[in-house]
Amino acid sequence: MGAGFFTLTSGLLIFGLPIFVVLLLTVFIGLYSGSSTSLMLIIQRMFSGLDSFPLMAIPLFILAGNLMSTSGLSARILKVAMLCVGPFRGGLAMTTVTGSMFFGAISGSSPATVVSVGRLILPSMIKEGYDRQFSVGLLMATGSLGIIIPPSIFMIVYGAMAGVSIGALFMAGIGAGVVYGAVFLTYCYYRACRAGMKPQPFPPVIELVQAVKDAIWGLAIPVIILGGIYSGLFTPTEAAAVSVIYSAFVGLFIHRDLTLKSIWKVCIESSVITAQVMVIVSAAAAFSWYLTTSNLTGSLSEMLSQLSDNKLLLLLVINVIVLIAGMFLDPNSIVIILVPLIIYVAQAAGIDLIHLGVILCVNCAIGMFTPPFGMNLFVASSLDNVTYGEAVRGALPLVWLALIVLIIINVFPSISLWLPSVALPNI
């Protein structure tokens, strides 16, 4: 039964049907052909999958990210990044990395990070003589930081599924995001030295101070969100609501780049993105329920449990499964489908669920720019006449670099767990 079920799912995916249709159609066929269970339960499970307070943060963070991008905060933050690292060898490439880290801490979305940073810096990199494929590949790879560095929509979904603290996951993501960014910054510097690029004069301190002053309202957002969560002032969902109000206030009354008309447009765009995410979440909830009730989850968990005595081998298998899934599915689908299959086995093997969440997150970040269906490949194709082929050729060398980061995070759990253990010792 299990082999036939997963063959059916794979076949529907190959036909190119939308993910939520594949998940629901598979459950429908499974119930209709082999069970007397009422098909109405599919609808009930879809709605119950959305009946979660932490998931309310998703539409709010999406709206906040779009408001920040529209209000010009991303351009101001990127200017600060440029002044900080631009004078070094490979400064523009390093600006792409640091800019993605800054904007990832605001948007919580990988595609939004790629678009916001790419529109501003990709033309400049190509004009400065950077290889076009490398420029696009770096943008896609570092744009994936949007789902690692908090606030992360992926971590909200994982926390809701696994029943772990979203605040602790956010803290764990800081360590992983810093390591990811540091590895790519080092690679940019090495590549620039090898190409014989020269460093540039550092800007006057007054110019940097002015840039920070202009961007201070944007730079304060992660501090407000994370500080409020970790101090206990508000929950992650309440933090998302605060970020919406804050970004709208800054855009309307401080920078005055937002108008009521543009806010209405941003709300419509955010509603569409939210619907795309939530329909997958609801369909995946029904799919996960069917996997559990039909004992398909138990069968796979039993197979994986045979590896529970060997923690490293189990982690290797989990990583391979998620990496392959990331080539075809979006991160939210992956976490909702796979977490019920692996969470209990991972616990039995002594794997910390917060560390596991970061591992899955980094895997999915890599999947965002891994051919053939990594989402960032298609997002980048909308920038500066980039073709899909150029995006793929630019991504492949950097996939290997990202895999080095993944190995580091797997081997050294303290990268993820140190900050949560210090700041939140009771979790």
CSV table of C-alpha atoms in Angstrom, one decimal:
chain,number,residue,atom,x,y,z
A,1,MET,CA,0.0,0.0,0.0
A,2,GLY,CA,2.8,2.4,0.9
A,3,ALA,CA,4.6,2.0,-2.3
A,4,GLY,CA,1.5,2.5,-4.4
A,5,PHE,CA,0.5,5.6,-2.4
A,6,PHE,CA,3.9,7.3,-2.9
A,7,THR,CA,4.0,6.2,-6.5
A,8,LEU,CA,0.6,7.9,-7.0
A,9,THR,CA,1.8,11.1,-5.3
A,10,SER,CA,5.0,11.2,-7.4
A,11,GLY,CA,3.1,10.6,-10.6
A,12,LEU,CA,0.7,13.5,-9.9
A,13,LEU,CA,3.7,15.7,-9.2
A,14,ILE,CA,5.4,14.7,-12.4
A,15,PHE,CA,2.2,15.7,-14.3
A,16,GLY,CA,2.8,19.2,-13.0
A,17,LEU,CA,-0.4,19.6,-10.9
A,18,PRO,CA,-0.3,22.2,-8.1
A,19,ILE,CA,1.1,20.9,-4.8
A,20,PHE,CA,-2.2,21.3,-2.9
A,21,VAL,CA,-4.1,19.5,-5.6
A,22,VAL,CA,-1.7,16.6,-5.5
A,23,LEU,CA,-2.0,16.3,-1.8
A,24,LEU,CA,-5.8,16.5,-1.7
A,25,LEU,CA,-6.3,14.2,-4.7
A,26,THR,CA,-4.0,11.6,-3.2
A,27,VAL,CA,-6.0,11.6,0.0
A,28,PHE,CA,-9.3,11.5,-1.9
A,29,ILE,CA,-8.2,8.5,-4.0
A,30,GLY,CA,-6.8,6.7,-0.9
A,31,LEU,CA,-10.0,7.2,1.1
A,32,TYR,CA,-12.4,6.5,-1.8
A,33,SER,CA,-10.7,3.3,-2.9
A,34,GLY,CA,-9.6,1.7,0.4
A,35,SER,CA,-11.6,3.1,3.2
A,36,SER,CA,-15.2,3.5,4.4
A,37,THR,CA,-14.3,6.8,6.1
A,38,SER,CA,-16.4,9.8,5.1
A,39,LEU,CA,-14.8,12.0,2.5
A,40,MET,CA,-16.1,15.1,4.5
A,41,LEU,CA,-13.2,14.4,6.9
A,42,ILE,CA,-10.8,15.8,4.3
A,43,ILE,CA,-12.5,19.2,4.5
A,44,GLN,CA,-12.6,19.0,8.3
A,45,ARG,CA,-8.9,18.2,8.5
A,46,MET,CA,-8.1,21.0,6.1
A,47,PHE,CA,-9.8,23.5,8.4
A,48,SER,CA,-8.4,22.0,11.6
A,49,GLY,CA,-4.9,22.3,10.1
A,50,LEU,CA,-5.4,26.0,9.9
A,51,ASP,CA,-6.9,26.3,13.4
A,52,SER,CA,-3.6,27.2,15.0
A,53,PHE,CA,-2.7,30.4,16.8
A,54,PRO,CA,1.0,30.3,15.8
A,55,LEU,CA,0.0,30.0,12.1
A,56,MET,CA,-1.7,33.4,12.4
A,57,ALA,CA,1.8,34.9,12.3
A,58,ILE,CA,2.3,33.9,8.7
A,59,PRO,CA,-0.1,36.3,6.9
A,60,LEU,CA,1.1,39.1,9.3
A,61,PHE,CA,4.8,38.6,8.6
A,62,ILE,CA,4.1,38.4,4.9
A,63,LEU,CA,2.2,41.7,5.0
A,64,ALA,CA,4.9,43.3,7.2
A,65,GLY,CA,7.7,42.2,4.8
A,66,ASN,CA,5.8,43.6,1.8
A,67,LEU,CA,5.2,46.9,3.6
A,68,MET,CA,8.9,47.2,4.4
A,69,SER,CA,9.9,46.4,0.9
A,70,THR,CA,7.5,48.9,-0.6
A,71,SER,CA,8.4,51.7,1.9
A,72,GLY,CA,12.0,51.7,0.7
A,73,LEU,CA,13.5,50.2,3.9
A,74,SER,CA,15.3,47.5,1.9
A,75,ALA,CA,17.2,50.1,-0.2
A,76,ARG,CA,18.3,52.0,3.0
A,77,ILE,CA,19.4,48.8,4.6
A,78,LEU,CA,21.3,47.7,1.5
A,79,LYS,CA,23.2,51.0,1.5
A,80,VAL,CA,24.4,50.4,5.0
A,81,ALA,CA,25.6,46.9,4.0
A,82,MET,CA,27.4,48.5,1.0
A,83,LEU,CA,29.2,51.0,3.1
A,84,CYS,CA,30.2,48.3,5.7
A,85,VAL,CA,31.6,45.7,3.4
A,86,GLY,CA,31.8,47.4,0.0
A,87,PRO,CA,35.4,48.6,0.3
A,88,PHE,CA,36.7,45.1,0.8
A,89,ARG,CA,37.8,42.9,-2.1
A,90,GLY,CA,34.7,41.6,-3.7
A,91,GLY,CA,32.7,44.2,-1.9
A,92,LEU,CA,29.6,44.1,-4.1
A,93,ALA,CA,29.4,40.3,-3.8
A,94,MET,CA,29.8,40.7,0.0
A,95,THR,CA,27.1,43.3,0.0
A,96,THR,CA,24.8,40.8,-1.6
A,97,VAL,CA,25.4,38.4,1.3
A,98,THR,CA,25.1,41.0,4.1
A,99,GLY,CA,22.1,42.7,2.4
A,100,SER,CA,20.3,39.3,2.2
A,101,MET,CA,21.1,38.7,5.9
A,102,PHE,CA,19.6,42.1,6.8
A,103,PHE,CA,16.6,41.8,4.7
A,104,GLY,CA,16.0,38.1,5.7
A,105,ALA,CA,15.8,39.4,9.2
A,106,ILE,CA,12.9,41.6,8.1
A,107,SER,CA,10.9,39.6,5.5
A,108,GLY,CA,11.1,36.0,6.7
A,109,SER,CA,10.7,35.0,3.0
A,110,SER,CA,13.4,33.7,0.7
A,111,PRO,CA,11.7,34.8,-2.6
A,112,ALA,CA,11.0,38.2,-1.2
A,113,THR,CA,14.7,38.6,-0.2
A,114,VAL,CA,15.8,37.5,-3.7
A,115,VAL,CA,13.6,40.1,-5.4
A,116,SER,CA,14.2,43.0,-3.0
A,117,VAL,CA,18.0,42.6,-2.9
A,118,GLY,CA,18.3,41.5,-6.6
A,119,ARG,CA,16.5,44.5,-8.1
A,120,LEU,CA,18.9,46.8,-6.3
A,121,ILE,CA,22.2,45.1,-6.6
A,122,LEU,CA,22.2,42.6,-9.5
A,123,PRO,CA,22.6,45.4,-12.2
A,124,SER,CA,25.4,46.9,-10.3
A,125,MET,CA,27.3,43.6,-10.0
A,126,ILE,CA,27.0,42.9,-13.7
A,127,LYS,CA,28.1,46.5,-14.5
A,128,GLU,CA,31.1,46.2,-12.2
A,129,GLY,CA,32.3,43.1,-14.2
A,130,TYR,CA,31.1,40.3,-12.0
A,131,ASP,CA,30.3,37.1,-13.9
A,132,ARG,CA,26.6,37.1,-14.6
A,133,GLN,CA,26.0,33.5,-13.6
A,134,PHE,CA,28.0,33.9,-10.4
A,135,SER,CA,26.0,37.1,-9.5
A,136,VAL,CA,22.7,35.4,-10.1
A,137,GLY,CA,23.8,32.2,-8.2
A,138,LEU,CA,25.0,34.2,-5.2
A,139,LEU,CA,21.8,36.2,-5.1
A,140,MET,CA,19.7,33.0,-5.1
A,141,ALA,CA,21.9,31.2,-2.6
A,142,THR,CA,22.1,34.0,0.0
A,143,GLY,CA,18.5,35.0,-0.6
A,144,SER,CA,17.7,31.6,0.9
A,145,LEU,CA,18.8,33.1,4.2
A,146,GLY,CA,15.3,34.6,4.3
A,147,ILE,CA,13.9,31.3,5.8
A,148,ILE,CA,16.9,30.7,8.2
A,149,ILE,CA,17.3,34.0,9.9
A,150,PRO,CA,14.3,35.0,12.1
A,151,PRO,CA,11.6,35.8,11.7
A,152,SER,CA,11.1,32.7,9.5
A,153,ILE,CA,7.8,31.5,8.2
A,154,PHE,CA,9.3,28.0,7.9
A,155,MET,CA,10.1,28.0,11.6
A,156,ILE,CA,6.6,29.1,12.5
A,157,VAL,CA,5.1,26.2,10.6
A,158,TYR,CA,7.7,23.7,12.0
A,159,GLY,CA,7.2,25.0,15.6
A,160,ALA,CA,3.4,24.5,15.2
A,161,MET,CA,3.9,21.0,13.8
A,162,ALA,CA,6.6,19.8,16.2
A,163,GLY,CA,5.2,21.5,19.3
A,164,VAL,CA,8.4,23.3,20.1
A,165,SER,CA,9.1,26.9,21.1
A,166,ILE,CA,9.0,29.3,18.1
A,167,GLY,CA,11.1,31.8,20.0
A,168,ALA,CA,13.8,29.1,20.6
A,169,LEU,CA,13.7,28.2,16.9
A,170,PHE,CA,14.2,31.9,16.0
A,171,MET,CA,17.2,32.1,18.3
A,172,ALA,CA,18.6,28.9,16.9
A,173,GLY,CA,18.2,30.3,13.4
A,174,ILE,CA,20.5,33.3,14.3
A,175,GLY,CA,23.5,31.0,14.8
A,176,ALA,CA,22.8,29.0,11.7
A,177,GLY,CA,22.2,32.2,9.6
A,178,VAL,CA,25.5,33.8,10.8
A,179,VAL,CA,27.5,30.6,9.9
A,180,TYR,CA,25.8,30.4,6.5
A,181,GLY,CA,26.5,34.1,5.8
A,182,ALA,CA,30.1,33.8,7.1
A,183,VAL,CA,30.9,30.9,4.8
A,184,PHE,CA,29.6,32.8,1.8
A,185,LEU,CA,31.4,36.0,2.8
A,186,THR,CA,34.6,34.1,3.0
A,187,TYR,CA,34.0,32.6,-0.4
A,188,CYS,CA,33.3,36.0,-2.0
A,189,TYR,CA,36.5,37.3,-0.6
A,190,TYR,CA,38.5,34.3,-1.8
A,191,ARG,CA,37.0,34.6,-5.2
A,192,ALA,CA,37.8,38.3,-5.4
A,193,CYS,CA,41.4,37.7,-4.4
A,194,ARG,CA,41.8,35.0,-7.0
A,195,ALA,CA,40.4,37.3,-9.6
A,196,GLY,CA,42.8,40.1,-8.6
A,197,MET,CA,40.2,42.6,-7.5
A,198,LYS,CA,41.5,45.6,-5.5
A,199,PRO,CA,40.0,46.9,-2.3
A,200,GLN,CA,38.4,50.3,-2.3
A,201,PRO,CA,38.9,53.3,0.1
A,202,PHE,CA,36.7,53.2,3.1
A,203,PRO,CA,34.0,55.8,3.2
A,204,PRO,CA,34.1,58.7,5.6
A,205,VAL,CA,32.7,57.8,9.0
A,206,ILE,CA,30.1,60.6,8.7
A,207,GLU,CA,28.7,58.9,5.5
A,208,LEU,CA,28.3,55.6,7.3
A,209,VAL,CA,26.7,57.4,10.3
A,210,GLN,CA,24.2,59.1,8.0
A,211,ALA,CA,23.4,55.9,6.2
A,212,VAL,CA,22.7,54.1,9.5
A,213,LYS,CA,20.6,57.1,10.6
A,214,ASP,CA,18.5,56.8,7.5
A,215,ALA,CA,18.1,53.0,7.9
A,216,ILE,CA,17.7,53.0,11.7
A,217,TRP,CA,13.9,52.5,11.5
A,218,GLY,CA,14.4,49.4,9.4
A,219,LEU,CA,17.3,48.1,11.4
A,220,ALA,CA,15.3,48.4,14.5
A,221,ILE,CA,12.6,46.0,13.3
A,222,PRO,CA,14.4,42.7,14.1
A,223,VAL,CA,15.4,44.1,17.5
A,224,ILE,CA,11.8,45.0,18.3
A,225,ILE,CA,10.4,41.6,17.0
A,226,LEU,CA,13.0,39.4,18.6
A,227,GLY,CA,13.5,41.5,21.7
A,228,GLY,CA,9.8,41.5,22.3
A,229,ILE,CA,9.5,37.7,21.9
A,230,TYR,CA,12.5,36.9,24.1
A,231,SER,CA,11.6,39.3,26.8
A,232,GLY,CA,8.1,37.8,27.0
A,233,LEU,CA,6.5,41.1,26.0
A,234,PHE,CA,4.6,39.3,23.2
A,235,THR,CA,4.3,36.0,21.4
A,236,PRO,CA,5.6,35.4,17.9
A,237,THR,CA,2.1,36.0,16.5
A,238,GLU,CA,1.7,39.2,18.4
A,239,ALA,CA,5.2,40.2,17.3
A,240,ALA,CA,4.0,39.8,13.7
A,241,ALA,CA,1.1,42.1,14.3
A,242,VAL,CA,3.4,44.7,15.9
A,243,SER,CA,5.7,44.5,12.9
A,244,VAL,CA,2.8,45.3,10.6
A,245,ILE,CA,1.7,48.3,12.6
A,246,TYR,CA,5.3,49.5,12.9
A,247,SER,CA,6.2,49.1,9.2
A,248,ALA,CA,3.0,50.9,8.2
A,249,PHE,CA,3.7,53.7,10.6
A,250,VAL,CA,7.3,54.1,9.4
A,251,GLY,CA,6.2,54.0,5.7
A,252,LEU,CA,3.4,56.5,6.2
A,253,PHE,CA,4.7,59.0,8.7
A,254,ILE,CA,8.5,58.7,8.9
A,255,HIS,CA,9.8,57.9,5.3
A,256,ARG,CA,6.5,58.8,3.7
A,257,ASP,CA,7.1,56.4,0.9
A,258,LEU,CA,3.8,54.7,1.5
A,259,THR,CA,0.3,56.0,0.6
A,260,LEU,CA,-3.1,54.6,1.3
A,261,LYS,CA,-3.3,53.5,-2.3
A,262,SER,CA,0.0,51.6,-2.1
A,263,ILE,CA,-1.0,50.0,1.2
A,264,TRP,CA,-4.1,48.7,-0.4
A,265,LYS,CA,-2.0,47.3,-3.3
A,266,VAL,CA,0.4,45.7,-0.8
A,267,CYS,CA,-2.6,44.2,1.1
A,268,ILE,CA,-3.9,42.6,-2.1
A,269,GLU,CA,-0.5,41.2,-3.0
A,270,SER,CA,0.0,39.8,0.6
A,271,SER,CA,-3.5,38.2,0.5
A,272,VAL,CA,-2.6,36.3,-2.7
A,273,ILE,CA,0.7,35.1,-1.2
A,274,THR,CA,-1.0,34.2,2.1
A,275,ALA,CA,-3.6,32.2,0.2
A,276,GLN,CA,-0.9,30.3,-1.7
A,277,VAL,CA,0.8,29.4,1.5
A,278,MET,CA,-2.3,28.6,3.5
A,279,VAL,CA,-3.9,26.4,0.9
A,280,ILE,CA,-0.8,24.2,0.9
A,281,VAL,CA,-0.7,24.2,4.7
A,282,SER,CA,-4.4,23.1,4.9
A,283,ALA,CA,-3.9,20.4,2.2
A,284,ALA,CA,-0.8,19.1,3.8
A,285,ALA,CA,-2.6,18.9,7.2
A,286,ALA,CA,-5.1,16.5,5.5
A,287,PHE,CA,-2.3,14.6,3.9
A,288,SER,CA,-0.4,14.2,7.2
A,289,TRP,CA,-3.7,13.0,8.9
A,290,TYR,CA,-4.2,10.4,6.2
A,291,LEU,CA,-0.5,9.2,6.5
A,292,THR,CA,-1.0,8.8,10.2
A,293,THR,CA,-4.5,7.1,10.2
A,294,SER,CA,-3.5,4.7,7.4
A,295,ASN,CA,-0.3,3.7,9.2
A,296,LEU,CA,1.9,4.9,6.4
A,297,THR,CA,3.6,7.2,8.8
A,298,GLY,CA,4.2,4.2,11.1
A,299,SER,CA,5.7,2.1,8.4
A,300,LEU,CA,8.2,4.8,7.4
A,301,SER,CA,8.9,5.6,11.0
A,302,GLU,CA,9.5,1.9,11.7
A,303,MET,CA,12.0,1.8,8.8
A,304,LEU,CA,13.8,4.9,10.1
A,305,SER,CA,13.7,3.6,13.6
A,306,GLN,CA,16.1,0.8,12.6
A,307,LEU,CA,18.7,3.6,12.3
A,308,SER,CA,17.9,5.2,15.7
A,309,ASP,CA,20.9,3.5,17.3
A,310,ASN,CA,23.2,5.3,14.9
A,311,LYS,CA,22.4,9.0,15.3
A,312,LEU,CA,24.8,10.2,12.5
A,313,LEU,CA,23.4,7.7,10.0
A,314,LEU,CA,19.9,8.7,10.8
A,315,LEU,CA,20.8,12.4,10.4
A,316,LEU,CA,22.4,11.5,7.1
A,317,VAL,CA,19.2,9.8,5.8
A,318,ILE,CA,17.0,12.6,7.0
A,319,ASN,CA,19.2,15.2,5.2
A,320,VAL,CA,19.2,13.2,2.0
A,321,ILE,CA,15.4,12.8,2.1
A,322,VAL,CA,14.8,16.5,2.7
A,323,LEU,CA,17.4,17.6,0.1
A,324,ILE,CA,15.7,15.5,-2.5
A,325,ALA,CA,12.3,16.8,-1.5
A,326,GLY,CA,13.6,20.3,-1.7
A,327,MET,CA,14.3,19.9,-5.4
A,328,PHE,CA,10.6,19.5,-6.0
A,329,LEU,CA,8.6,20.9,-3.2
A,330,ASP,CA,8.4,24.2,-1.3
A,331,PRO,CA,9.6,24.4,2.3
A,332,ASN,CA,6.2,24.6,3.9
A,333,SER,CA,5.0,21.5,2.1
A,334,ILE,CA,8.1,19.7,3.1
A,335,VAL,CA,7.9,20.5,6.8
A,336,ILE,CA,4.2,19.5,7.0
A,337,ILE,CA,4.6,16.3,5.1
A,338,LEU,CA,7.8,15.0,6.5
A,339,VAL,CA,7.8,16.2,10.2
A,340,PRO,CA,5.2,13.7,11.3
A,341,LEU,CA,7.3,11.0,9.6
A,342,ILE,CA,10.6,11.7,11.3
A,343,ILE,CA,9.9,13.6,14.5
A,344,TYR,CA,9.4,10.6,16.9
A,345,VAL,CA,12.3,8.7,15.4
A,346,ALA,CA,14.5,11.7,15.8
A,347,GLN,CA,13.5,12.1,19.4
A,348,ALA,CA,14.2,8.4,20.1
A,349,ALA,CA,17.6,8.8,18.6
A,350,GLY,CA,18.4,11.7,21.0
A,351,ILE,CA,18.2,14.5,18.3
A,352,ASP,CA,17.1,17.8,19.8
A,353,LEU,CA,13.9,19.0,18.1
A,354,ILE,CA,15.2,22.6,17.9
A,355,HIS,CA,18.4,21.4,16.2
A,356,LEU,CA,16.4,19.2,13.9
A,357,GLY,CA,14.2,22.2,13.0
A,358,VAL,CA,17.4,24.2,12.0
A,359,ILE,CA,18.7,21.2,10.0
A,360,LEU,CA,15.4,20.9,8.1
A,361,CYS,CA,15.4,24.7,7.6
A,362,VAL,CA,18.9,24.8,6.1
A,363,ASN,CA,18.1,21.8,3.9
A,364,CYS,CA,15.0,23.6,2.6
A,365,ALA,CA,17.0,26.8,2.1
A,366,ILE,CA,19.4,24.8,-0.2
A,367,GLY,CA,16.4,23.3,-2.0
A,368,MET,CA,15.2,26.8,-2.8
A,369,PHE,CA,18.0,27.2,-5.4
A,370,THR,CA,18.5,23.6,-6.3
A,371,PRO,CA,17.4,22.4,-9.8
A,372,PRO,CA,15.0,21.5,-11.2
A,373,PHE,CA,12.2,23.2,-9.3
A,374,GLY,CA,13.9,25.4,-6.7
A,375,MET,CA,11.6,28.4,-6.2
A,376,ASN,CA,14.5,30.9,-6.3
A,377,LEU,CA,15.5,29.7,-9.7
A,378,PHE,CA,12.2,31.0,-11.1
A,379,VAL,CA,12.2,34.1,-9.0
A,380,ALA,CA,15.6,35.1,-10.2
A,381,SER,CA,14.5,34.4,-13.8
A,382,SER,CA,12.2,37.5,-13.5
A,383,LEU,CA,15.2,39.8,-12.7
A,384,ASP,CA,17.2,41.7,-15.4
A,385,ASN,CA,16.4,39.3,-18.2
A,386,VAL,CA,18.0,36.3,-16.4
A,387,THR,CA,17.1,33.0,-18.1
A,388,TYR,CA,16.3,29.8,-16.3
A,389,GLY,CA,19.5,28.2,-17.8
A,390,GLU,CA,21.6,31.0,-16.4
A,391,ALA,CA,20.0,30.6,-13.0
A,392,VAL,CA,20.7,26.9,-12.9
A,393,ARG,CA,24.4,27.3,-14.1
A,394,GLY,CA,24.9,30.0,-11.5
A,395,ALA,CA,23.3,28.0,-8.7
A,396,LEU,CA,25.0,24.6,-9.1
A,397,PRO,CA,28.5,25.6,-7.8
A,398,LEU,CA,27.0,27.4,-4.8
A,399,VAL,CA,24.9,24.4,-3.9
A,400,TRP,CA,28.1,22.6,-2.9
A,401,LEU,CA,29.2,25.6,-0.8
A,402,ALA,CA,25.8,25.5,1.0
A,403,LEU,CA,26.2,21.8,1.6
A,404,ILE,CA,29.4,22.6,3.5
A,405,VAL,CA,27.3,24.8,5.8
A,406,LEU,CA,24.8,22.1,6.2
A,407,ILE,CA,27.5,19.6,7.3
A,408,ILE,CA,28.9,22.1,9.8
A,409,ILE,CA,25.4,22.7,11.3
A,410,ASN,CA,24.8,18.9,11.5
A,411,VAL,CA,28.1,18.1,13.1
A,412,PHE,CA,28.1,21.0,15.6
A,413,PRO,CA,24.7,21.3,17.3
A,414,SER,CA,26.0,24.0,19.6
A,415,ILE,CA,25.8,26.4,16.7
A,416,SER,CA,22.1,26.2,16.8
A,417,LEU,CA,21.5,25.4,20.5
A,418,TRP,CA,23.9,27.6,22.4
A,419,LEU,CA,21.9,30.8,22.1
A,420,PRO,CA,18.5,29.2,23.0
A,421,SER,CA,20.1,27.4,26.0
A,422,VAL,CA,21.6,30.6,27.4
A,423,ALA,CA,18.6,32.9,26.8
A,424,LEU,CA,15.8,30.4,27.3
A,425,PRO,CA,17.2,27.7,29.7
A,426,ASN,CA,13.8,26.4,30.7
A,427,ILE,CA,12.8,25.4,27.2
